[in-house]
Coordinates of C-alpha atoms in Angstrom, one line a residue:
Chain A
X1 CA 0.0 0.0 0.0
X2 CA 2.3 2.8 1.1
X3 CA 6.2 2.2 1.1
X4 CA 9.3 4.3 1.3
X5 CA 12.8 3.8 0.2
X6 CA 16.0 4.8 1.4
X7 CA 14.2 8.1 2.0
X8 CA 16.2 11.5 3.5
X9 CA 15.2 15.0 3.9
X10 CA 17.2 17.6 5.0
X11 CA 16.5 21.9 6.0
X12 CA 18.6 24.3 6.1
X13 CA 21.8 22.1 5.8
X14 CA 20.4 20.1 8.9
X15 CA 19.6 16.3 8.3
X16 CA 16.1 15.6 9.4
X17 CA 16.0 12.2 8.2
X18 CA 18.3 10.1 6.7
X19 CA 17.5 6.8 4.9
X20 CA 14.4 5.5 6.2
X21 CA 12.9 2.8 4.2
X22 CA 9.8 1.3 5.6
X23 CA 6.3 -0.5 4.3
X24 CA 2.4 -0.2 5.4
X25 CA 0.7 -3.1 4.3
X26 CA -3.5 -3.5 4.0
X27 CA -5.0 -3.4 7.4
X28 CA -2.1 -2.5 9.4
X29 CA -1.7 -0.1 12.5
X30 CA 1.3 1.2 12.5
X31 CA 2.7 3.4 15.3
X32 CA 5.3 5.8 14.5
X33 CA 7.0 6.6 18.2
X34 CA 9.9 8.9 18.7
X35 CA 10.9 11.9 20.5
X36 CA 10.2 15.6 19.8
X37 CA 11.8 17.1 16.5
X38 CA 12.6 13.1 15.8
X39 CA 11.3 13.6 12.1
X40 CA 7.9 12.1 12.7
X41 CA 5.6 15.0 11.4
X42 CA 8.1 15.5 8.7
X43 CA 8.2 11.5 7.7
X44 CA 3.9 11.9 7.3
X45 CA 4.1 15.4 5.0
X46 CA 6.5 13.8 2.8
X47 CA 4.4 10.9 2.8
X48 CA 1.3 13.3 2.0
X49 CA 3.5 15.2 -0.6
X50 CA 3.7 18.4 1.4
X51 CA 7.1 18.1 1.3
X52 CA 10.1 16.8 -1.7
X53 CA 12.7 14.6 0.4
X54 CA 16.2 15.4 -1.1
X55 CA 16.4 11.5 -1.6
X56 CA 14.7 8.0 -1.5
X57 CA 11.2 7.3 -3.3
X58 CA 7.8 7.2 -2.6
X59 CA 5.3 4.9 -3.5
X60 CA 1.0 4.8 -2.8
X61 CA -0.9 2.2 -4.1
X62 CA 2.2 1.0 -6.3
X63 CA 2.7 4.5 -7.9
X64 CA 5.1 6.9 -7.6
X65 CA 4.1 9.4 -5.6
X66 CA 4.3 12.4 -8.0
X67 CA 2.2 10.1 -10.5
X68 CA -0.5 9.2 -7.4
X69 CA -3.9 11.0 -8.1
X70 CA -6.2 9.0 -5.6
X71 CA -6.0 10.9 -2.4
X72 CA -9.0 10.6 -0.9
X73 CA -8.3 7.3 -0.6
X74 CA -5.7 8.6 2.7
X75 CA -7.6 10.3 5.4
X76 CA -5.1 13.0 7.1
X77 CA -6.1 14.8 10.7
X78 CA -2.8 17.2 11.6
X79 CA -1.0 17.9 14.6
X80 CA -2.9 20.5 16.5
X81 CA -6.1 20.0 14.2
X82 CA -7.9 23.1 14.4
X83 CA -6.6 25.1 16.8
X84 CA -5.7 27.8 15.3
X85 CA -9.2 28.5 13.6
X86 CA -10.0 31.9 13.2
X87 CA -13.0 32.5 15.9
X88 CA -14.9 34.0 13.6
X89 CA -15.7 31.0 11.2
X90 CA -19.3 30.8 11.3
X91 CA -18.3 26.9 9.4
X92 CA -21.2 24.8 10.6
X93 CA -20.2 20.9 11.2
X94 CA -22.3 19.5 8.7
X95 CA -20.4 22.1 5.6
X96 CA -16.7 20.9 7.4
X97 CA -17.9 17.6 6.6
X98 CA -19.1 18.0 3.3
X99 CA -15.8 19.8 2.3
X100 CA -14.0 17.0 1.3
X101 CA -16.4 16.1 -0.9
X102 CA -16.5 19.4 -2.6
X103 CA -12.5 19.7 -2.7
X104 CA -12.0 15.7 -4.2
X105 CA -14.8 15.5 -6.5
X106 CA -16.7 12.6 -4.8
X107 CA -20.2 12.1 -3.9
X108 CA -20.7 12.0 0.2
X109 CA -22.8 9.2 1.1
X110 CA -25.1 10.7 3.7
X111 CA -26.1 7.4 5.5
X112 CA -22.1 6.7 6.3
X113 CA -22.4 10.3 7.6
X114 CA -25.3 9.6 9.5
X115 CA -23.1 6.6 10.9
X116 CA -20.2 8.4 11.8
X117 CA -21.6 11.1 13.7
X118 CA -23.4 8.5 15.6
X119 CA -19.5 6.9 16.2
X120 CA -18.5 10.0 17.2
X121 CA -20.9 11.5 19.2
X122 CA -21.6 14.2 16.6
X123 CA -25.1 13.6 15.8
X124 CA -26.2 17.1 17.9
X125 CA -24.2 18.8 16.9
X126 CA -24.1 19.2 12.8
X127 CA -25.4 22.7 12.6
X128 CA -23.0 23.7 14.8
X129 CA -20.3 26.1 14.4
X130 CA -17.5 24.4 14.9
X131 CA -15.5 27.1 16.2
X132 CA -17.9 26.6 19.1
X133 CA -16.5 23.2 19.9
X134 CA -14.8 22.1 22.6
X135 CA -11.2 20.6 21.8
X136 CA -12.3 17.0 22.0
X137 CA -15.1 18.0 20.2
X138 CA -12.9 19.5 17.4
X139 CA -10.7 16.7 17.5
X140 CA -13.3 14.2 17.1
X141 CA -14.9 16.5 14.1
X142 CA -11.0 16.5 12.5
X143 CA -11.6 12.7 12.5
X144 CA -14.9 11.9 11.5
X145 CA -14.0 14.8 8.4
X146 CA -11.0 12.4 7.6
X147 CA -12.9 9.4 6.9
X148 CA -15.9 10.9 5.1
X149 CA -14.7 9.9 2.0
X150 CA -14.6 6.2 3.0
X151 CA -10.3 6.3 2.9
X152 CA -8.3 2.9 2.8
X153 CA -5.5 4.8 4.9
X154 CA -5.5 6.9 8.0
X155 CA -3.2 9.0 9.0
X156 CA -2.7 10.6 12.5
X157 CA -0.4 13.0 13.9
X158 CA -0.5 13.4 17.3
X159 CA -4.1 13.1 17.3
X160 CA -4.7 12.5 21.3
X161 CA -2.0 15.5 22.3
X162 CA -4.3 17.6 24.6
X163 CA -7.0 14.6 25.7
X164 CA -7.7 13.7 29.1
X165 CA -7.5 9.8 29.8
X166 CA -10.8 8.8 29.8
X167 CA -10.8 10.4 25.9
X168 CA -7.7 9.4 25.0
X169 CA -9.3 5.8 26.1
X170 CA -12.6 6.5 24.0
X171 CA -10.5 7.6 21.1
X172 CA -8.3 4.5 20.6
X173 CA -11.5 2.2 21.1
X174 CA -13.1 4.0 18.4
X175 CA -10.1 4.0 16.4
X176 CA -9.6 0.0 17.2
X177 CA -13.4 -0.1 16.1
X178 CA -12.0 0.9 12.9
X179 CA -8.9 -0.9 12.2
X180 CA -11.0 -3.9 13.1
X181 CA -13.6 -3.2 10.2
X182 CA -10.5 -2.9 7.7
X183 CA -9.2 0.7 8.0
X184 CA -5.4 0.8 8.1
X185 CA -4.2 3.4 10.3
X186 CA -0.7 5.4 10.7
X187 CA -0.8 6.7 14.4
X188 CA 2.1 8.9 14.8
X189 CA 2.5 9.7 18.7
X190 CA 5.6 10.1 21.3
X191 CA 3.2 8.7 24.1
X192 CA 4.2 5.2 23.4
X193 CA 2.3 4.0 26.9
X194 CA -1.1 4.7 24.8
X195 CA -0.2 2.2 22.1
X196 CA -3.4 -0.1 22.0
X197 CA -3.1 -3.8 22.0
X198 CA -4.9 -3.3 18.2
X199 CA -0.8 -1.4 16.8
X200 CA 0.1 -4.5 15.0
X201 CA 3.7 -2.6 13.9
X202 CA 6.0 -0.4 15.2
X203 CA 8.6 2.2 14.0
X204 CA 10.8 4.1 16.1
X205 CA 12.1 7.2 14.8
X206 CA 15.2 9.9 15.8
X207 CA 15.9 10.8 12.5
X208 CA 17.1 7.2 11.3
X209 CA 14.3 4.4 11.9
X210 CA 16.0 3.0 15.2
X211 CA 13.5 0.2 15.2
X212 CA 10.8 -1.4 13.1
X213 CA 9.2 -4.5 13.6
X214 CA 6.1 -6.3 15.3
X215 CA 4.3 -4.6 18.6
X216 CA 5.0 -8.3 20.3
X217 CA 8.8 -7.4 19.3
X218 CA 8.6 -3.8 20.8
X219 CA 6.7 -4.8 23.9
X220 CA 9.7 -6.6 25.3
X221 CA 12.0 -4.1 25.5
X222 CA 11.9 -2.0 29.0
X223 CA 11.8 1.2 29.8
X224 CA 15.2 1.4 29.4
X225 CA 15.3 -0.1 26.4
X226 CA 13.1 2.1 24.7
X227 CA 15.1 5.4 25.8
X228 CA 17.8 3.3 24.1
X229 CA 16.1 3.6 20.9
X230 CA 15.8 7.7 21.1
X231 CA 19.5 8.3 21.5
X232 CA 21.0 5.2 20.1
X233 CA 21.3 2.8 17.1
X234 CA 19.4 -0.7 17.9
X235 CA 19.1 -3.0 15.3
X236 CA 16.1 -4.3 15.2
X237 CA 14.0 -4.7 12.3
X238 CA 10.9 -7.4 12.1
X239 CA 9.3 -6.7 8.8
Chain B
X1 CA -36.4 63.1 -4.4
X2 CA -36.1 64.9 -8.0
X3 CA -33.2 65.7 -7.0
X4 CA -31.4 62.6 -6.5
X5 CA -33.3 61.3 -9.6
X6 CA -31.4 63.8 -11.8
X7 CA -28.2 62.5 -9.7
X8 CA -29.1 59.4 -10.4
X9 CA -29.0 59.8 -14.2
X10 CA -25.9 62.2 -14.3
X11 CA -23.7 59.5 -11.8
X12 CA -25.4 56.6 -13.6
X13 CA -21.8 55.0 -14.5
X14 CA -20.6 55.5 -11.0
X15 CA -23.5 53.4 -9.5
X16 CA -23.2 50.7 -11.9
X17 CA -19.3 50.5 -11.0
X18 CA -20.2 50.9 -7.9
X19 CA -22.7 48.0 -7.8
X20 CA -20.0 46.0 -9.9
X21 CA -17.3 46.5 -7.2
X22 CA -19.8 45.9 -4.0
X23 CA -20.5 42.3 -5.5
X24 CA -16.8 41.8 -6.8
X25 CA -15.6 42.6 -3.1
X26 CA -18.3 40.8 -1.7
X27 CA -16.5 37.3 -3.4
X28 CA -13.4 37.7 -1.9
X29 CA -13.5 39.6 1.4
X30 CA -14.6 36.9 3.6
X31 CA -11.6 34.7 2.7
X32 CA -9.4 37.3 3.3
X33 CA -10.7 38.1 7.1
X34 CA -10.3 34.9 7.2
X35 CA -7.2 33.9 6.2
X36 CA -5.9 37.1 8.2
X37 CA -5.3 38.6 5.4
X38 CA -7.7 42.0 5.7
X39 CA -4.8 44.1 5.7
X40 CA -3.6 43.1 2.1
X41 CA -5.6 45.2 -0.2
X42 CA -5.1 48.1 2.2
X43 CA -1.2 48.1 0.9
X44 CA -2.3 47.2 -2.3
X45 CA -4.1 50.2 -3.0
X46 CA -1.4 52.3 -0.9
X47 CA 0.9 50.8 -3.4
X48 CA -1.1 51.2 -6.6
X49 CA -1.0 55.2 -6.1
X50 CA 2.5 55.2 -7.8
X51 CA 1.3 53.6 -10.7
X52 CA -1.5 56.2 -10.8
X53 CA 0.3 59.0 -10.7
X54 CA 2.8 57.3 -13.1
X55 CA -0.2 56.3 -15.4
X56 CA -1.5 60.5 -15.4
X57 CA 1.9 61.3 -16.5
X58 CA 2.2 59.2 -19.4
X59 CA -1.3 58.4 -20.5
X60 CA -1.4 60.9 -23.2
X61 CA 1.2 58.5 -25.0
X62 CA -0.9 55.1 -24.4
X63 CA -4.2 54.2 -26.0
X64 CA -6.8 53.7 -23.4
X65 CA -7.4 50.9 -23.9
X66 CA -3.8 50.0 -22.3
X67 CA -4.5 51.9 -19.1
X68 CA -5.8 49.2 -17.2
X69 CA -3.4 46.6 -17.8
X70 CA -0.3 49.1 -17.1
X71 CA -1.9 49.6 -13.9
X72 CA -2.1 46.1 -13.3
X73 CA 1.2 45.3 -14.2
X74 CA 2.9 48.2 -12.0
X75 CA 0.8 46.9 -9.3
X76 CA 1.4 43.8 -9.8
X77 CA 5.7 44.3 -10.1
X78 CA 5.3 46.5 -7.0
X79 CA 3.5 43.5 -5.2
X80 CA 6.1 41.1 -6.3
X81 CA 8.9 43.5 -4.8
X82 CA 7.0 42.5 -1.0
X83 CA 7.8 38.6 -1.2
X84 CA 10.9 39.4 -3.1
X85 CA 12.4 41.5 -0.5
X86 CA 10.7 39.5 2.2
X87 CA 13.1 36.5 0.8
X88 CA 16.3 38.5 -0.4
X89 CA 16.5 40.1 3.3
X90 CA 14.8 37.5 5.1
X91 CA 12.1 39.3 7.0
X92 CA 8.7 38.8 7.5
X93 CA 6.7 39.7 4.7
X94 CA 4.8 42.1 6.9
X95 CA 7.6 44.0 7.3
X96 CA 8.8 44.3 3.6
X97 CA 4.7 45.2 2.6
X98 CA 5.4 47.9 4.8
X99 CA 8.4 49.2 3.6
X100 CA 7.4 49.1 -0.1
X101 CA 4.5 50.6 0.3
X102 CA 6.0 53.8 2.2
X103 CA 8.5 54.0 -1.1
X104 CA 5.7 53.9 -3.1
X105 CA 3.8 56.5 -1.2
X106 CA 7.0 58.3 -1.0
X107 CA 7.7 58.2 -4.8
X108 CA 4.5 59.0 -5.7
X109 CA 4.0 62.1 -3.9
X110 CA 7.7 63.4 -4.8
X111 CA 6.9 62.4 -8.7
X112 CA 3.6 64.6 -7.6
X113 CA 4.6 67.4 -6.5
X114 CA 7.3 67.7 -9.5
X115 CA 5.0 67.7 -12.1
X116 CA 1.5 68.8 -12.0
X117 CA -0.2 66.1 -10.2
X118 CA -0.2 67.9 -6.7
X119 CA -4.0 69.5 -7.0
X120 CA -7.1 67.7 -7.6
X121 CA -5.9 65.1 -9.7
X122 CA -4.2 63.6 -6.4
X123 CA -7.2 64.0 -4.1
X124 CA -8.9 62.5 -6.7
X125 CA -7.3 59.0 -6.4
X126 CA -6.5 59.8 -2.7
X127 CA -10.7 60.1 -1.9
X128 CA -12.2 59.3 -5.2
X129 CA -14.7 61.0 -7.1
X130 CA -18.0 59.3 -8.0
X131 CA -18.6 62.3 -10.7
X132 CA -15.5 61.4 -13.1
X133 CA -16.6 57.8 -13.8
X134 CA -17.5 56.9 -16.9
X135 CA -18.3 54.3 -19.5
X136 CA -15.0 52.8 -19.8
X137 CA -14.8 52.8 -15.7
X138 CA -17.7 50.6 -15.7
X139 CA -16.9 48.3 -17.9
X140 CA -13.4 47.7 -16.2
X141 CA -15.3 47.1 -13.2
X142 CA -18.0 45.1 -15.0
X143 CA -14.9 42.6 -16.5
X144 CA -13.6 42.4 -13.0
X145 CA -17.0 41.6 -11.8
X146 CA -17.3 39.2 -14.5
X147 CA -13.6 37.3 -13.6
X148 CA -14.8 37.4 -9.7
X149 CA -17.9 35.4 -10.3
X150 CA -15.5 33.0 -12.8
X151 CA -13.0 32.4 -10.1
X152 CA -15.1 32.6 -7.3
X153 CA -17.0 29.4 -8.9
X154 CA -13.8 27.4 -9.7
X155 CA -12.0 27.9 -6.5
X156 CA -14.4 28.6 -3.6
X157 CA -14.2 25.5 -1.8
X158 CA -10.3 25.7 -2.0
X159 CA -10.7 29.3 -0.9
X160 CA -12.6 27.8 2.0
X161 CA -10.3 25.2 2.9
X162 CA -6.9 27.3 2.8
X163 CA -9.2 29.7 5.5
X164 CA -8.4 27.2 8.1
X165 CA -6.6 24.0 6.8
X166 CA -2.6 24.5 5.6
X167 CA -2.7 21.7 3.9
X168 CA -4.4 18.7 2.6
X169 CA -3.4 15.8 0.6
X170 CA -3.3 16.2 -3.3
X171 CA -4.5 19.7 -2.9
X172 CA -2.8 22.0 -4.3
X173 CA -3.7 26.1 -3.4
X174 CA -0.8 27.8 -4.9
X175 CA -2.6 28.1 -8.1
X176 CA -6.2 29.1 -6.3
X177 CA -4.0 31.4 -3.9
X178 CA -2.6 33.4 -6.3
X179 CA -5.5 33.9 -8.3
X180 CA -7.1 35.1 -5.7
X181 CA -4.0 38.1 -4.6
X182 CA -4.7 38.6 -8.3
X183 CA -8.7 38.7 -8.2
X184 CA -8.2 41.3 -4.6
X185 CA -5.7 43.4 -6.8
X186 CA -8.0 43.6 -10.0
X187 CA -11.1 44.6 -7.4
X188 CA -8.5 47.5 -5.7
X189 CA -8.0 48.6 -9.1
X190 CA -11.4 49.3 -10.2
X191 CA -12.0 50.7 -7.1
X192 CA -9.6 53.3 -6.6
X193 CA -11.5 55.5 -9.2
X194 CA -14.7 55.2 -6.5
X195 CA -13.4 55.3 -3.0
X196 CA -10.4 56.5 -3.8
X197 CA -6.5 54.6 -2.5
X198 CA -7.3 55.8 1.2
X199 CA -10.8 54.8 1.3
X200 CA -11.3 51.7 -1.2
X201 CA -10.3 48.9 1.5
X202 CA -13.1 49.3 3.7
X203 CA -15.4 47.0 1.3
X204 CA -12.7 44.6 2.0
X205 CA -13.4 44.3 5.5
X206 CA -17.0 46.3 7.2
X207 CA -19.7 44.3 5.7
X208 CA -17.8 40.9 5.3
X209 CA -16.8 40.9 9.0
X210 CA -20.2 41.9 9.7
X211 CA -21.6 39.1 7.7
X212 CA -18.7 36.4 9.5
X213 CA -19.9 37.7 12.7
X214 CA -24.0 36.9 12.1
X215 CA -24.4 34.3 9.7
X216 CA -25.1 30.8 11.3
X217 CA -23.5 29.0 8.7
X218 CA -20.8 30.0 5.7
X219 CA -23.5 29.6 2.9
X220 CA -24.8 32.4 4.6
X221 CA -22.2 34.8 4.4
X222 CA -21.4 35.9 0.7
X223 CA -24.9 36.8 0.2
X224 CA -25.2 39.0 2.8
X225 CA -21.7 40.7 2.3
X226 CA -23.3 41.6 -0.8
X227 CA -26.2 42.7 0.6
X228 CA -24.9 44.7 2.8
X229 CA -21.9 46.2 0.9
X230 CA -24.5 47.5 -1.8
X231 CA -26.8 48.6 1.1
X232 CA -23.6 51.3 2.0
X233 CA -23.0 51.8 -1.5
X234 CA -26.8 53.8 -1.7
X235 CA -26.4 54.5 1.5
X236 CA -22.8 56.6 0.9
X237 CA -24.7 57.2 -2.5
X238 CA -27.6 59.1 -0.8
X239 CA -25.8 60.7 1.7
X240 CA -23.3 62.2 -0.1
X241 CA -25.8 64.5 -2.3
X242 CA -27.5 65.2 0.3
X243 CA -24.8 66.5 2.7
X244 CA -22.9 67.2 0.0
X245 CA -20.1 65.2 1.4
X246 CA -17.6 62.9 -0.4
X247 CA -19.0 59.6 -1.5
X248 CA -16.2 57.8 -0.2
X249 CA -16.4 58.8 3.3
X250 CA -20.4 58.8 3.4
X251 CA -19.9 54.7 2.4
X252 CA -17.5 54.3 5.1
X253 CA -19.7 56.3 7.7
X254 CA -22.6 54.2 6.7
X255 CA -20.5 50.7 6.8
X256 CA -19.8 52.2 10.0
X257 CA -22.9 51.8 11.2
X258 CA -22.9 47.9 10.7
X259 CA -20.5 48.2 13.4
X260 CA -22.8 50.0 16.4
X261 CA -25.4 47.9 15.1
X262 CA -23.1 44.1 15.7
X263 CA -22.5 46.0 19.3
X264 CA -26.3 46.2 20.1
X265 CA -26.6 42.4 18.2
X266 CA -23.7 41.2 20.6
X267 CA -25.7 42.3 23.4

């Protein structure tokens, strides 16, 4: 589905990341762990074509990336997902959802709508502004708008940053929900306590892919272990 | 009231540019508030008055025809000079808009007051004059109209999106986004001649933030921008022959009102 070869980007003279090579396959959850500035959100926008790496290639669905035209087949919710909305957006929730639509050129079914606001305690809410929303709210909204389009790929960054527990804890049961109906997810995160039992792979990332390999694999490692992997080279890999 | 009928027949041009340029402006403005952007046709126009008082100089040697696009070019090179200088010197672009737009005010009124331009033809494109529109003037602001409503249907929902999204995958907004600096400096342009380079930003910004501020949903909004621009537009219209005041500043005082009357709303 997704892979990356031998991929490096660098800024300003300053290597972000060097030669990462790494696969998704069809129902996967992957976890992308590392620390702050480790290359993680970077990794996802060259993934997403935000960004040219300086090296390594790209391919979606068996395509090159510059040649891939199906992208609402990837939902994307960014890091900080609406939070810096201008407060004077009078966007209700039910035109944020049918955005997508508009911007991809597909036809929104309205009874998967229906479904996912339900999922995501949304329902009430649809003629909302959503600049009214709470952050959980928001977040949720972010989500549910990522998925409209019925994707084969989600992608997360750092979508539980700002959640207390007990949402955090609804969030990756909804998100398990998912993966379990067929959705392959990318969760990119540094809280690597929150991984659920559904992450089936694991990449660890400081610039260079310090690990990559099954969840089993990853869970033995300690505590120690795992601050290992931020500051040093383990090798590792369990594809 | 036979009054303002016999106005209304001798300024005929200037309220059909004028109702060109309230719709035009009625497009665009709510992305710009939105994308926090309301100050950019303020140094648009700021900047276009060198290129005015450039254009009076020399326009005896151009067909008329070529007027426009000169302006637009000027502009347009002038414009450019903001993100070039922004990258050359490696400051925020706020800063370099600034600064180009005081050498442009600066060259202007030194290129004015050498050569015959420091009298009415200045306070002409500083306030604008509602009497000296003509024809041509409306049709300019007609073809303007004409590319707003053209643009505005091809990139409204990627307007929308770059309002609050950065970015989103396979969509691309450079194209849409610089369309749309071109659509705002087209709309300045036309309306320059109206509200003159002082005045002209406030359709950019009263009755679009008005409209942000009330509607319950986005659908909402355009239509009463419009509404509400072409409500100061008579407004400005009818008070201005009846005080005898400039047009410009009756719009403004009238837009102004949209203000106290959000206050009372609010409450």
């Amino acid at each position: 589905m997704i892979q990356v070869e031998n991929l490096s980007f660098f800024q300003n003279g300053k290597k972000i990341l060097e030669d990462i090579s790494l696969k998704v396959e069809k129902g996967d959850f992957l976890a992308i762990i590392g620390p702050n500035g480790g290359g993680k959100t970077t990794l996802i926008k060259c993934l997403l074509g935000f960004i040219k790496p300086q090296k390594g290639k790209i391919y979606l669905w068996g395509k090159e990336l510059s040649n891939f035209k199906d992208w609402h087949l990837i939902g994307y919710v960014p890091q900080r997902a609406g939070k810096d909305l201008n407060p004077m957006f009078p966007l209700t929730l039910r035109e944020f959802l049918h955005l997508p639509a508009l911007l991809y050129k597909k036809n929104l079914d309205e009874n998967y709508l229906k479904e996912l606001l339900e999922i995501f305690g949304l329902t009430e809410l649809l003629e909302r502004r959503i600049t009214s929303f709470s952050f959980g709210q928001l977040q949720r909204a972010y989500i549910a708008r990522a998925l409209v389009l019925k994707p084969e790929v989600l992608i997360l960054d750092e979508p539980s940053v700002g959640l207390d527990f007990i949402s955090q804890k609804n969030f990756y049961e909804i998100l398990s929900n998912f993966h379990q109906k067929g959705l392959t997810i990318i969760l990119v995160t540094h809280e690597t306590w929150l991984l659920t039992k559904e992450v089936n792979k694991v990449a660890c990332l400081n610039q260079r892919l310090y690990f990559h390999g099954a969840h089993e694999d990853f869970c033995i490692f300690s505590e120690k272990d795992l601050a290992g992997f931020y500051f040093h080279k383990i090798e590792h890999t369990h594809w | 009231m036979m009054e303002l009928l016999l106005y209304l027949d001798l300024f005929r041009w200037g309220l059909l540019a004028g109702i060109c340029f309230a719709i035009s402006t009625a497009l665009t403005s709510p992305f710009l508030i939105l994308q926090r952007n309301s100050l950019f046709p303020h140094a648009i126009t700021h900047i276009l008055l060198l290129p005015l008082i450039l254009l009076s100089l020399v326009k005896s040697f151009f067909p008329s025809l070529l007027h426009f696009p000169f302006l637009l070019i000027t502009t347009l090179f002038l414009s450019y000079l903001i993100h070039f200088f922004s990258k050359f010197l490696n400051i925020f672009e706020d800063t370099s808009t600034s600064m180009i737009t005081y050498l442009s005010l600066g060259l202007a009124l030194l290129l004015a007051s050498k050569t015959s331009q420091f009298d009415l033809t200045l306070l002409n494109y500083l306030f604008g004059s509602f009497v000296t529109i003509d024809k041509k003037d409306f049709l300019e602001s007609f073809f303007v109209l004409l590319f707003s409503l053209s643009f505005f249907y091809y990139f409204k929902n990627l307007w929308l999106a770059k309002s609050f999204e950065e970015e989103l995958p396979g969509i691309e907004f450079k194209t849409s986004q610089g369309l749309f600096l071109l659509l705002i400096t087209l709309q300045s342009i036309v309306g320059v001649k109206l509200m003159g380079v002082l005045l002209v930003s406030s359709f950019f910004v009263f009755s679009s933030t008005v409209a942000l501020k009330l509607s319950s949903s986005f659908s909402l909004v355009i239509p009463l921008t419009m509404f509400l621009n072409f409500l100061s537009l008579l407004f400005g219209f009818v008070i201005s022959i009846y005080f005898d005041i400039p047009f410009s500043s009756a719009t403004v005082i009238s837009m102004g009102v949209y203000l106290l009357l959000l206050f009372i709303v609010r409450k």
